[in-house]
Coordinates of N, CA and C in Angstrom, one line a residue:
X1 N 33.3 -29.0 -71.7 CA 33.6 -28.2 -72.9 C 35.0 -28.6 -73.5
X2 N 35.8 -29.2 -72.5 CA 36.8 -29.8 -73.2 C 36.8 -30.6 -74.3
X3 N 36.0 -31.7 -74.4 CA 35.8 -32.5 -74.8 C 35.4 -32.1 -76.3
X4 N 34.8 -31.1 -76.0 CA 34.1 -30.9 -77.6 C 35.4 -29.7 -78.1
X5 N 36.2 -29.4 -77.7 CA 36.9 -28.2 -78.1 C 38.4 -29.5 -78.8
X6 N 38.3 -30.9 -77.9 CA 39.6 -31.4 -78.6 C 38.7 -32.4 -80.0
X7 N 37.7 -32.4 -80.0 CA 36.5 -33.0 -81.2 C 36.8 -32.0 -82.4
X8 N 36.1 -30.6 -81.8 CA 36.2 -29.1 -82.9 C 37.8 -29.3 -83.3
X9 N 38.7 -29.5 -82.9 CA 39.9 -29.3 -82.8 C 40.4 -30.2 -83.5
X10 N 40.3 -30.8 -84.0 CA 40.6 -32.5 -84.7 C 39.8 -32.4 -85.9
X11 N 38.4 -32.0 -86.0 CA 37.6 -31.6 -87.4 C 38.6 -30.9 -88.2
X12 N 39.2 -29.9 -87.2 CA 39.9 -28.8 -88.1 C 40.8 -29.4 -88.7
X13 N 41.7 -29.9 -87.9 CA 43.2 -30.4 -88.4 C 43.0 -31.3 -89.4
X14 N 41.8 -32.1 -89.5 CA 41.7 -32.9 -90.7 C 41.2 -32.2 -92.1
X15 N 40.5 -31.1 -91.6 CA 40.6 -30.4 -93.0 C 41.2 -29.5 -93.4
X16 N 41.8 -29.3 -92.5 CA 43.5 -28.4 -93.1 C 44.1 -30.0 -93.9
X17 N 44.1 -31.0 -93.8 CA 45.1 -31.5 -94.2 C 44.3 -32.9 -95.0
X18 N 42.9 -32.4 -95.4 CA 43.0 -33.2 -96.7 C 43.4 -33.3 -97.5
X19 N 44.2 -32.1 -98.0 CA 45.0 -32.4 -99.8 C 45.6 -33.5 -99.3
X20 N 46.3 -33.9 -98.5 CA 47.7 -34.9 -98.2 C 47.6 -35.8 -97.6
X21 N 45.9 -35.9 -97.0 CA 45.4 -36.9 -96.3 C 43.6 -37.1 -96.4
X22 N 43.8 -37.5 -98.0 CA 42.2 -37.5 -97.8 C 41.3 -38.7 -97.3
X23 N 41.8 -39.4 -97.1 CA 41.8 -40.3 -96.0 C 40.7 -39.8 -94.8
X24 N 41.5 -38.6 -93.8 CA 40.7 -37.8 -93.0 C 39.9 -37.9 -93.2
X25 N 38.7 -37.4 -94.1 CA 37.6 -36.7 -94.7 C 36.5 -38.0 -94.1
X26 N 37.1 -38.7 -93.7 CA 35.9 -40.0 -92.8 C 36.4 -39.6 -91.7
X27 N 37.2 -39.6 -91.0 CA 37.3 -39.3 -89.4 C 37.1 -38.0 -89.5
X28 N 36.8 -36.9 -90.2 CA 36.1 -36.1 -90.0 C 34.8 -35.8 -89.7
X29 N 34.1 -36.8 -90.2 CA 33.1 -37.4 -90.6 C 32.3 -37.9 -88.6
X30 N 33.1 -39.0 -88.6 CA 33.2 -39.3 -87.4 C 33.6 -38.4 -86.0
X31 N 34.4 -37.7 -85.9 CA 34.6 -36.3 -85.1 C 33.3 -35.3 -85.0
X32 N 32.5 -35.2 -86.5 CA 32.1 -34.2 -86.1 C 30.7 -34.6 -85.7
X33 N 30.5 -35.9 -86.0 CA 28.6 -36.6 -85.2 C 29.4 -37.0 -83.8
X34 N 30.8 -37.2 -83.8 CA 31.1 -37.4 -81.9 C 30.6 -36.5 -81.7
X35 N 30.8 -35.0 -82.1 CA 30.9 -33.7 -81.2 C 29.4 -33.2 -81.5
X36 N 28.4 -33.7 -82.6 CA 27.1 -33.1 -82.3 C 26.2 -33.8 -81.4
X37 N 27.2 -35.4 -80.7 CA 26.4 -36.3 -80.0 C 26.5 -35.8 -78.9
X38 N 28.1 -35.6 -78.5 CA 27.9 -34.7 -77.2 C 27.7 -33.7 -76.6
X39 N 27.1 -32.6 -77.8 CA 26.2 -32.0 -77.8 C 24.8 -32.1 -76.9
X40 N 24.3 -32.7 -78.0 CA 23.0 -33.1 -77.7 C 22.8 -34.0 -76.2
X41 N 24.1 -34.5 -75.8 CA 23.8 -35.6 -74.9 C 24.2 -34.4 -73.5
X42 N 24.9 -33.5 -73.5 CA 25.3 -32.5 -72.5 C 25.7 -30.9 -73.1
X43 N 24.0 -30.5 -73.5 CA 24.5 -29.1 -73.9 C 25.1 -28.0 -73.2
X44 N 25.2 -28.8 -71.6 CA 26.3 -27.8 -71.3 C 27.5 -27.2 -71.4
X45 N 28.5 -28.7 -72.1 CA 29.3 -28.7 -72.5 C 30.1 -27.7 -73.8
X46 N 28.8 -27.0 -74.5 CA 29.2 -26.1 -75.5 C 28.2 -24.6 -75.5
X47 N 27.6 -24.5 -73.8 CA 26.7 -23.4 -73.5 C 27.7 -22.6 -72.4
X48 N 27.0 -21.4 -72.4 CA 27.6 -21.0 -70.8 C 26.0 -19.8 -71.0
X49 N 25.9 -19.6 -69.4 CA 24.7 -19.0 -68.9 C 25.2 -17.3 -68.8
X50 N 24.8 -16.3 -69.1 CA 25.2 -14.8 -68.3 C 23.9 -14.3 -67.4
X51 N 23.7 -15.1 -66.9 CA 22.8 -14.8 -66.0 C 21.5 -14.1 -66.4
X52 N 21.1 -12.6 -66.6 CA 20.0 -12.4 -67.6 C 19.2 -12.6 -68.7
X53 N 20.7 -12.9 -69.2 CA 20.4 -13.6 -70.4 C 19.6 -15.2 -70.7
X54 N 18.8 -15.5 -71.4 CA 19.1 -17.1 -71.4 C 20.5 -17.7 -72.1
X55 N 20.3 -18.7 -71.7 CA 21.8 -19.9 -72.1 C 21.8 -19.7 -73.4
X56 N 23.0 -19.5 -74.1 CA 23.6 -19.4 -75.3 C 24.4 -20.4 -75.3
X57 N 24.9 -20.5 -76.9 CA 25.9 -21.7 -77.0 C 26.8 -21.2 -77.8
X58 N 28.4 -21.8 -77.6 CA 29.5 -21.5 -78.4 C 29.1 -21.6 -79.5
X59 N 30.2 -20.9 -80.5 CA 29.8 -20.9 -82.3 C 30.8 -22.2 -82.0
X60 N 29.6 -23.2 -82.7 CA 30.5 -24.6 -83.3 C 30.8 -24.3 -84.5
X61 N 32.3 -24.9 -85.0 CA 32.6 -25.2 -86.1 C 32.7 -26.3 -87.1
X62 N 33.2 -27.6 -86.4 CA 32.8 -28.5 -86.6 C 31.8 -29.1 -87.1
X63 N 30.3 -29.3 -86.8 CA 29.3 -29.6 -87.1 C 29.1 -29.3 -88.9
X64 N 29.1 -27.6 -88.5 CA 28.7 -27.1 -90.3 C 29.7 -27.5 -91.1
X65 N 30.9 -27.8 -91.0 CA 32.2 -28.6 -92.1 C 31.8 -29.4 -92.2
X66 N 31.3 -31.0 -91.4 CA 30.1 -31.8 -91.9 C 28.7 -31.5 -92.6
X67 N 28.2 -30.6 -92.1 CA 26.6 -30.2 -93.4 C 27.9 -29.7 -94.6
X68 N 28.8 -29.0 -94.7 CA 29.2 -28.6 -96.0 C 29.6 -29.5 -96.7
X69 N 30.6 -30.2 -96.2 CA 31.2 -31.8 -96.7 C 30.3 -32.7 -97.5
X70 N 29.5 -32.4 -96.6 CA 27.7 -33.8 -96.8 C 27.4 -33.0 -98.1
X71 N 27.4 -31.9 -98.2 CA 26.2 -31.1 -99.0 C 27.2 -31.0 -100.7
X72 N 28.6 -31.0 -100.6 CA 29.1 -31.3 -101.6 C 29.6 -32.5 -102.1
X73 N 28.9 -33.3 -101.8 CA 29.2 -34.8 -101.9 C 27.9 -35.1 -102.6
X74 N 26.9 -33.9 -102.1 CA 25.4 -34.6 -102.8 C 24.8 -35.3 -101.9
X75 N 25.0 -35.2 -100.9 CA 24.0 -36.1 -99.6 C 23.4 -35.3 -99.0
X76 N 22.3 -34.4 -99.7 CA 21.6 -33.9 -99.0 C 21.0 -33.7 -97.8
X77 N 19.8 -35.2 -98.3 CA 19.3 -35.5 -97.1 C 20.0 -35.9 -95.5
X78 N 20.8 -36.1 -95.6 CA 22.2 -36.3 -94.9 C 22.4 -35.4 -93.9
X79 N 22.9 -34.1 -95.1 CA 23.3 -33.1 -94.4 C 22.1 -32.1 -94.1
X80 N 20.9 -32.1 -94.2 CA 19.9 -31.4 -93.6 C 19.4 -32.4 -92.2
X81 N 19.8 -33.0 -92.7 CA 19.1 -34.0 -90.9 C 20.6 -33.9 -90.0
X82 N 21.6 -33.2 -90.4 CA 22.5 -32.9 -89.6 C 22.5 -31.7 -89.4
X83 N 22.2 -31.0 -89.9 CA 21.8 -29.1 -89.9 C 20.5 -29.3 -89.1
X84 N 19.8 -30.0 -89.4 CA 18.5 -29.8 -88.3 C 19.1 -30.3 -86.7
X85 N 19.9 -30.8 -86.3 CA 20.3 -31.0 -85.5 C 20.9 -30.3 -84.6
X86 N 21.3 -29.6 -85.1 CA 22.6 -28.4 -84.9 C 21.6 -27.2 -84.8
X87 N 20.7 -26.9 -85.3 CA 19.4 -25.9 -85.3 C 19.1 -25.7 -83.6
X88 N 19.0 -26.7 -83.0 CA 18.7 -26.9 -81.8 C 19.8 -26.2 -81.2
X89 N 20.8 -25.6 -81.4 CA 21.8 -24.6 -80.7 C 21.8 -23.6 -81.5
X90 N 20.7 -23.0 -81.9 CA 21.1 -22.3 -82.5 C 22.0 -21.5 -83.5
X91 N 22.0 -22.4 -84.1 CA 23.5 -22.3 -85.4 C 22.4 -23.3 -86.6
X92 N 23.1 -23.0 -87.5 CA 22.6 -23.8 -89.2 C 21.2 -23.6 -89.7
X93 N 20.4 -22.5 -89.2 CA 19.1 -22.4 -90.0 C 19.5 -22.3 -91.2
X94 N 20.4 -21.6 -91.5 CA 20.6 -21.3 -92.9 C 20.8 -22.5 -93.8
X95 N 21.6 -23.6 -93.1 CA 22.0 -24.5 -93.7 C 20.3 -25.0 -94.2
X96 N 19.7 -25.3 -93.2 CA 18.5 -26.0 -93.1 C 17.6 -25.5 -94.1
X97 N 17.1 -24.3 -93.9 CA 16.8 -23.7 -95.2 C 17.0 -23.8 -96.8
X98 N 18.8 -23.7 -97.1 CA 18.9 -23.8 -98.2 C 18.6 -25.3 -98.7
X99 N 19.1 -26.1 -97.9 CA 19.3 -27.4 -97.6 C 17.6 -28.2 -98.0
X100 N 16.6 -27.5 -97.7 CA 15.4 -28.0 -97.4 C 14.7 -27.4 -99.2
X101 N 15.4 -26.5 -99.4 CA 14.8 -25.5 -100.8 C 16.1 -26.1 -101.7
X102 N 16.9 -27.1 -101.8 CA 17.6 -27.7 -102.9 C 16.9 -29.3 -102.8
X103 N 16.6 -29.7 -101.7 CA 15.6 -31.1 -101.8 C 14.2 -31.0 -102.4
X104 N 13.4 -29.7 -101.7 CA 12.3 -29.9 -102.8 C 12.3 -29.3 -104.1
X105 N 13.6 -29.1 -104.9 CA 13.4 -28.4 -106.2 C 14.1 -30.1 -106.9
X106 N 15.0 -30.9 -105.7 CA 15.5 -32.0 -106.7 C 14.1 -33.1 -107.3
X107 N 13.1 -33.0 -105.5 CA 12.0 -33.2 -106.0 C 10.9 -33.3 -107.0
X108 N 10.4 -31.8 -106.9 CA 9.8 -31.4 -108.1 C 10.4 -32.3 -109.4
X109 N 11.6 -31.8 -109.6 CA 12.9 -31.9 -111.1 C 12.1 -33.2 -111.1
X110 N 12.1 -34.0 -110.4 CA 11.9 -35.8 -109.9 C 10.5 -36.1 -110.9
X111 N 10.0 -34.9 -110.2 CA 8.4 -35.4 -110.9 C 8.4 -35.1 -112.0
X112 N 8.7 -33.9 -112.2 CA 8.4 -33.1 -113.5 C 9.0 -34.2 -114.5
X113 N 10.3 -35.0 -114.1 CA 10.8 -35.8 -115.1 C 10.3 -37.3 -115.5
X114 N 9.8 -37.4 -114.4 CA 9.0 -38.7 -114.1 C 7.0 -38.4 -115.4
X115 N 6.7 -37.4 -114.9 CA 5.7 -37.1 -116.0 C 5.8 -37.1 -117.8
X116 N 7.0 -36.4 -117.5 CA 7.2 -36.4 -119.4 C 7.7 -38.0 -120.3

């Protein structure tokens, strides 16, 4: 859990401090697929068990600053295959949803423009 808390931890400080370092905004980038890889690679690392409960997972932060980043940049697809990712802990349906209903309306737009 360490490991992802000095990952989460480093996402942040670089986006506190894009005005003056936009630079960052790539090792943010980089920080926050480290921290959904070690995720994915040891979900223990961002779960804990209460016993009757099933396994839950910390609220990541990191991860969704990347789907938001992605998603105002215009990389959609990008940032929904990174929200589907993150889905798997429980966190970003939302993203994935809206994310999934702004791709097939760029679609449609696609056709609809492609026809006339």
């Amino acid at each position: 859990m360490d490991y992802h808390f000095v990952l989460q931890g480093a996402v942040d400080r670089l986006w506190s401090g894009r005005r003056s370092y936009s630079d960052g905004l790539e090792l943010l980038e980089v920080f926050a697929l480290l921290d959904l890889e070690l995720m994915e690679a040891a979900p223990q690392a961002v779960s804990f068990d209460t016993g009757s409960v099933p396994t839950s997972f910390v609220h990541v932060t990191s991860v969704p600053r990347l789907v938001m980043l992605l998603e105002r940049e215009g990389a959609f697809t990008d940032a929904l295959e990174v929200a589907r990712r993150l889905a798997r802990f429980d966190q970003g349906e939302d993203a994935v949803a809206r994310l999934s209903e702004k791709i097939g309306a760029l679609a449609a737009e696609a056709r609809a423009g492609g026809a006339a």
